[in-house]
């Protein structure tokens, strides 16, 4: 702007030396130009009463504050929303929520909304209240617990303790020395607890006073011992000593495997009752096997099993007189006859297993429930034994060890790599109690808390072990008993920082405005603009408050302080023209600038300054106030209009996070402007008329109060810089900061203008190139906080590596409208309404459609065969489950007797939830007519087979690996799905699954698969699969996963249509829209800023230069994002919009003065703009 064709030299026109006083204008005010109007007279207290205006606006602010408080009390936490914000216009998002709405999210029975009430739950005979949740009553009630046999409860839930380990500096937790550090840490923590004491000062070892206890079966007099913990070290603890300890504990009764544990030994060899060919010994001679199943087994095994039978003879006789349910509940592996275990053993031997003693948590027959590693283990495995452990936990056929690996090691652990490094691992254990909250309160208050309590002792132990590891190991503890304390500590620190920032801002405003009253009023004006805006947002607009909208607290501190300073300065400047002088030392701003700390960078926006008025008044205070008000009103109106306009244009963003923030920010900025022009203007008059003391500047009790001492010292010792106070009537002296801006700084900028322009152009271009090459969308959700905090870092690891929410699910559905799946969005997602379309499910209901749906589900059984990578437990595959080809080995007896399929191994996962597969098994059962036939009739009937071992006739189709299904006519298919017989069979199936340990399948199938029907036929059908993708993905990875599932669905079911949906798709859509939203938001905001500038200045060139400046600022910020390691997430997108809004505010201040300057050329106008507004822009920045 300073460049001019009229400038004849490289230096600006002659400037007066620093320190020379400006001339006093002799121009008299024009008639009526600064005459107060009625509105200004009201603000000045010249209508009704002197304090009416001030009190009115004060009460309005307080009224809106209490209105907001009342709304919070009325709505509670519903006024705030922490739901995931979604792009409602996207079809993938609509499909996701339409399926939720169509299938119904409300649970039935004990899990429905009514049963969330404790009294309703307890009054229902089928339900029980447990852990503050209503659940279905356990079919087999447990006996009264023994001391510390139950988990100790805290706030209604188990008092779990979780440890997260992180290897740093490229190390692996599976290195011998790292395992040793973890071993030492857990041994101390789970025994002496590093000397933890109760609040009374008494030592309280964990293993003596608090550990969860296990009790042996068949020995009611045993006092119990510490139960096994879930530690990743368990896998590396089974050396010779530990196997001997485990064997003895099992002999003592610490086992749930009963006679099956008789097969266990110290040898890592094939189980003694199995053949190398994968069969059960003795089955090659069925005649003798049926007479005595153990005839070919080793004598040591048969004698052990016989002993179990003798011990449980009384229980076996008692069950003969029990009801079916009582008999089933009293039946355990320990008391089961060997004949009942033969099917399980036959399936077990098919995997060629070893029966070596195993660590707890393996889920096998050969482990102890009381192997407490901290006291029972003696060192860790090494050498060949360790290599064997590493091999077994990556063996896809060894489901037990693979399951342990997935539980204890992270999702990023790669079994295919040669070194097999583990960066993270976890351990979980529980304190024992009686299941009552009172004991939990005692645990928290008298043991966990306190300076010498368990938590502080554990923290000291963490520091010791981390130091001994040389910084290679990081230990992070979580606990139900310490989470509140950990997060409370973080909140206290944040609260202290927030309060400190507010106090510092208020103190600096006190210093700058030279009035504690004005500083307090300015703080009131700024802070109370938030409850006013929130009241408008929640009461009138009926919107919820999102957490990111609270960012406006920091933004409004800068904008609000800026407006307050401008208005105050205009009022003060009006006095200069009557002979009263005002000036400040340059050192004040220098000290504030240099001493500003990075931690309070957002608060530096408070550091505003003043700018001089350019017109005279007649000396009357009312006229001066009118001049000051009019002088500041236009400047603040223009900046408010441009800032609000830039934010409001964000309403066009497809991202609701950005849209809501921008609209709310515009409302806050506008409300703050209104308060500044009303309440703060009235406060200036009140302060000037009623609160001014008679002392002058530089005196101890003068303006600035406690700052008066500084002024006194400066006036005494720094007169050469501070300057003499001019006598009344003398011309005003320019402030030091103004003299520096329009003097030395302006000379430097003017002389080097070409170099500065070239520098900034190169910087902007470089930043744009860097943004284009390096800027990426976020790969994960917004961080919870600083990763230097254990509780934050540990939570991030748990969320990203250990799938706290379980295995991700991908659902496929048919029956929703393809163009508009959602007909109406509700206030909450539970209120959404889906649009059903009979045409979209018509093909599926046909015979060919049924077979295609069945093929879609069965395609998962390809496993990893022939390199298909369809199903396994790593991200190399699509579906999470058993990697072997084919369906999991079925429990043959259950299938033949009931028609219900359950895996013979509870650890084997099929990876899908498909109603059509169970329907086909029912169809085979129902269509065969074999159920009631006896042996002779069964053998004579086509399609039936007889099982002599269980005396059951069953459909021959059950002997096939895959039941051949021809597809039924649509009417017959729908009629069978609706039939009471199918409903009864489904309920019986659910009961069998619960009784056999597969109750989790029943729970998950309620939402993961099913059909909806009406009188016209099928309305909705859906199936689901377990996914292998991780919780956190980049947008490129999310897009790739979407494409892979799209290919799977189209290849396996090409003609039946439908769609697939998952939680990850919501993240994918948001991230795909993020860049477009940022570019659109910034572009439209820049356009809006330009139009407002053009309307305010009526000068194309001034507006264009402002647009170029704001664009350059935005480009620099965008280029800085990847340089400081950020990615483009929700927060960054919002900040980018805020950059435009805030940079508009600063740019308009300079452009406003430039445009209204009375200087005849551009050099003079630029100098005036820099001198008058440089202070405000610098300090607000």
PDB file of C-alpha atoms in Angstrom, residues 759-877:
ATOM      1  CA  UNK A 759      10.081 -12.840   0.812  1.00  0.00           C
ATOM      2  CA  UNK A 760       6.399 -13.243   1.620  1.00  0.00           C
ATOM      3  CA  UNK A 761       5.536 -14.296  -1.909  1.00  0.00           C
ATOM      4  CA  UNK A 762       8.217 -16.990  -1.803  1.00  0.00           C
ATOM      5  CA  UNK A 763       7.059 -18.091   1.648  1.00  0.00           C
ATOM      6  CA  UNK A 764       3.429 -18.286   0.560  1.00  0.00           C
ATOM      7  CA  UNK A 765       4.273 -20.226  -2.583  1.00  0.00           C
ATOM      8  CA  UNK A 766       6.518 -22.570  -0.589  1.00  0.00           C
ATOM      9  CA  UNK A 767       3.810 -23.152   1.989  1.00  0.00           C
ATOM     10  CA  UNK A 768       1.252 -23.862  -0.728  1.00  0.00           C
ATOM     11  CA  UNK A 769       3.600 -26.394  -2.338  1.00  0.00           C
ATOM     12  CA  UNK A 770       4.296 -28.004   1.034  1.00  0.00           C
ATOM     13  CA  UNK A 771       0.585 -28.218   1.806  1.00  0.00           C
ATOM     14  CA  UNK A 772      -0.117 -29.786  -1.574  1.00  0.00           C
ATOM     15  CA  UNK A 773       2.630 -32.376  -1.174  1.00  0.00           C
ATOM     16  CA  UNK A 774       2.535 -33.149   2.560  1.00  0.00           C
ATOM     17  CA  UNK A 775      -0.900 -32.281   3.907  1.00  0.00           C
ATOM     18  CA  UNK A 776      -2.852 -35.411   4.760  1.00  0.00           C
ATOM     19  CA  UNK A 777      -6.153 -36.094   6.405  1.00  0.00           C
ATOM     20  CA  UNK A 778      -6.175 -37.449   9.934  1.00  0.00           C
ATOM     21  CA  UNK A 779      -5.491 -41.144  10.494  1.00  0.00           C
ATOM     22  CA  UNK A 780      -7.300 -41.277  13.820  1.00  0.00           C
ATOM     23  CA  UNK A 781      -9.774 -39.452  15.974  1.00  0.00           C
ATOM     24  CA  UNK A 782      -8.790 -36.337  17.878  1.00  0.00           C
ATOM     25  CA  UNK A 783      -6.301 -37.150  20.678  1.00  0.00           C
ATOM     26  CA  UNK A 784      -7.628 -37.250  24.200  1.00  0.00           C
ATOM     27  CA  UNK A 785      -4.802 -35.059  25.499  1.00  0.00           C
ATOM     28  CA  UNK A 786      -1.060 -34.918  25.900  1.00  0.00           C
ATOM     29  CA  UNK A 787       0.633 -38.251  25.284  1.00  0.00           C
ATOM     30  CA  UNK A 788       3.158 -37.471  28.022  1.00  0.00           C
ATOM     31  CA  UNK A 789       0.405 -38.316  30.523  1.00  0.00           C
ATOM     32  CA  UNK A 790       0.201 -42.040  31.218  1.00  0.00           C
ATOM     33  CA  UNK A 791      -3.578 -42.138  31.401  1.00  0.00           C
ATOM     34  CA  UNK A 792      -3.887 -40.384  28.027  1.00  0.00           C
ATOM     35  CA  UNK A 793      -1.201 -42.379  26.244  1.00  0.00           C
ATOM     36  CA  UNK A 794      -2.474 -45.650  27.689  1.00  0.00           C
ATOM     37  CA  UNK A 795      -6.020 -44.899  26.588  1.00  0.00           C
ATOM     38  CA  UNK A 796      -4.771 -44.151  23.058  1.00  0.00           C
ATOM     39  CA  UNK A 797      -2.930 -47.493  22.953  1.00  0.00           C
ATOM     40  CA  UNK A 798      -5.927 -49.406  24.272  1.00  0.00           C
ATOM     41  CA  UNK A 799      -8.213 -47.772  21.732  1.00  0.00           C
ATOM     42  CA  UNK A 800      -5.895 -48.277  18.803  1.00  0.00           C
ATOM     43  CA  UNK A 801      -4.239 -51.628  19.515  1.00  0.00           C
ATOM     44  CA  UNK A 802      -6.533 -53.714  21.684  1.00  0.00           C
ATOM     45  CA  UNK A 803     -10.068 -53.055  20.342  1.00  0.00           C
ATOM     46  CA  UNK A 804     -11.835 -52.052  23.537  1.00  0.00           C
ATOM     47  CA  UNK A 805     -15.140 -52.138  21.672  1.00  0.00           C
ATOM     48  CA  UNK A 806     -14.507 -55.661  20.429  1.00  0.00           C
ATOM     49  CA  UNK A 807     -14.064 -56.878  16.891  1.00  0.00           C
ATOM     50  CA  UNK A 808     -15.373 -54.385  14.285  1.00  0.00           C
ATOM     51  CA  UNK A 809     -18.533 -55.443  12.493  1.00  0.00           C
ATOM     52  CA  UNK A 810     -19.543 -55.024   8.841  1.00  0.00           C
ATOM     53  CA  UNK A 811     -23.243 -55.384   8.098  1.00  0.00           C
ATOM     54  CA  UNK A 812     -24.930 -56.040   4.758  1.00  0.00           C
ATOM     55  CA  UNK A 813     -28.596 -55.203   4.309  1.00  0.00           C
ATOM     56  CA  UNK A 814     -31.437 -55.411   1.806  1.00  0.00           C
ATOM     57  CA  UNK A 815     -34.784 -53.656   1.847  1.00  0.00           C
ATOM     58  CA  UNK A 816     -33.877 -49.962   2.202  1.00  0.00           C
ATOM     59  CA  UNK A 817     -34.474 -47.341  -0.450  1.00  0.00           C
ATOM     60  CA  UNK A 818     -31.348 -46.928  -2.567  1.00  0.00           C
ATOM     61  CA  UNK A 819     -31.814 -43.200  -3.189  1.00  0.00           C
ATOM     62  CA  UNK A 820     -33.037 -41.959   0.190  1.00  0.00           C
ATOM     63  CA  UNK A 821     -32.537 -44.527   2.967  1.00  0.00           C
ATOM     64  CA  UNK A 822     -33.405 -41.980   5.669  1.00  0.00           C
ATOM     65  CA  UNK A 823     -36.816 -40.346   5.318  1.00  0.00           C
ATOM     66  CA  UNK A 824     -36.481 -38.165   8.407  1.00  0.00           C
ATOM     67  CA  UNK A 825     -33.581 -37.346  10.699  1.00  0.00           C
ATOM     68  CA  UNK A 826     -34.555 -37.270  14.370  1.00  0.00           C
ATOM     69  CA  UNK A 827     -33.172 -35.151  17.172  1.00  0.00           C
ATOM     70  CA  UNK A 828     -31.214 -38.240  18.181  1.00  0.00           C
ATOM     71  CA  UNK A 829     -30.204 -41.209  16.047  1.00  0.00           C
ATOM     72  CA  UNK A 830     -32.774 -43.336  17.871  1.00  0.00           C
ATOM     73  CA  UNK A 831     -35.480 -41.084  16.395  1.00  0.00           C
ATOM     74  CA  UNK A 832     -34.354 -41.469  12.786  1.00  0.00           C
ATOM     75  CA  UNK A 833     -36.884 -42.922  10.350  1.00  0.00           C
ATOM     76  CA  UNK A 834     -35.841 -45.272   7.544  1.00  0.00           C
ATOM     77  CA  UNK A 835     -37.359 -45.600   4.093  1.00  0.00           C
ATOM     78  CA  UNK A 836     -38.150 -49.212   3.208  1.00  0.00           C
ATOM     79  CA  UNK A 837     -38.360 -50.300  -0.412  1.00  0.00           C
ATOM     80  CA  UNK A 838     -39.936 -53.674  -1.342  1.00  0.00           C
ATOM     81  CA  UNK A 839     -38.206 -53.537  -4.726  1.00  0.00           C
ATOM     82  CA  UNK A 840     -34.740 -53.579  -3.131  1.00  0.00           C
ATOM     83  CA  UNK A 841     -35.391 -56.916  -1.388  1.00  0.00           C
ATOM     84  CA  UNK A 842     -37.527 -58.615  -4.038  1.00  0.00           C
ATOM     85  CA  UNK A 843     -34.616 -60.472  -5.637  1.00  0.00           C
ATOM     86  CA  UNK A 844     -33.325 -61.789  -2.323  1.00  0.00           C
ATOM     87  CA  UNK A 845     -36.668 -63.458  -1.550  1.00  0.00           C
ATOM     88  CA  UNK A 846     -36.518 -65.574  -4.712  1.00  0.00           C
ATOM     89  CA  UNK A 847     -34.985 -69.081  -4.643  1.00  0.00           C
ATOM     90  CA  UNK A 848     -31.905 -67.854  -6.505  1.00  0.00           C
ATOM     91  CA  UNK A 849     -31.624 -64.882  -4.164  1.00  0.00           C
ATOM     92  CA  UNK A 850     -31.746 -67.155  -1.112  1.00  0.00           C
ATOM     93  CA  UNK A 851     -28.953 -69.312  -2.515  1.00  0.00           C
ATOM     94  CA  UNK A 852     -26.906 -66.236  -3.360  1.00  0.00           C
ATOM     95  CA  UNK A 853     -27.263 -64.906   0.177  1.00  0.00           C
ATOM     96  CA  UNK A 854     -26.214 -68.313   1.502  1.00  0.00           C
ATOM     97  CA  UNK A 855     -23.166 -68.252  -0.776  1.00  0.00           C
ATOM     98  CA  UNK A 856     -22.286 -64.765   0.494  1.00  0.00           C
ATOM     99  CA  UNK A 857     -22.131 -66.094   4.042  1.00  0.00           C
ATOM    100  CA  UNK A 858     -20.347 -69.335   3.185  1.00  0.00           C
ATOM    101  CA  UNK A 859     -17.688 -67.504   1.160  1.00  0.00           C
ATOM    102  CA  UNK A 860     -16.002 -66.711   4.464  1.00  0.00           C
ATOM    103  CA  UNK A 861     -15.067 -70.397   4.792  1.00  0.00           C
ATOM    104  CA  UNK A 862     -12.404 -70.025   2.141  1.00  0.00           C
ATOM    105  CA  UNK A 863     -10.110 -68.974   4.989  1.00  0.00           C
ATOM    106  CA  UNK A 864      -6.569 -68.382   3.750  1.00  0.00           C
ATOM    107  CA  UNK A 865      -6.735 -71.258   1.267  1.00  0.00           C
ATOM    108  CA  UNK A 866      -4.981 -70.745  -2.052  1.00  0.00           C
ATOM    109  CA  UNK A 867      -3.919 -67.259  -1.080  1.00  0.00           C
ATOM    110  CA  UNK A 868      -7.480 -65.926  -0.979  1.00  0.00           C
ATOM    111  CA  UNK A 869      -6.896 -64.249   2.415  1.00  0.00           C
ATOM    112  CA  UNK A 870     -10.605 -64.223   3.096  1.00  0.00           C
ATOM    113  CA  UNK A 871     -10.634 -65.141   6.788  1.00  0.00           C
ATOM    114  CA  UNK A 872      -7.909 -65.033   9.438  1.00  0.00           C
ATOM    115  CA  UNK A 873      -7.048 -62.892  12.455  1.00  0.00           C
ATOM    116  CA  UNK A 874      -4.835 -60.297  10.737  1.00  0.00           C
ATOM    117  CA  UNK A 875      -5.502 -57.352   8.450  1.00  0.00           C
ATOM    118  CA  UNK A 876      -4.171 -59.396   5.531  1.00  0.00           C
ATOM    119  CA  UNK A 877      -7.607 -61.005   5.448  1.00  0.00           C
TER     120      UNK A 877
END
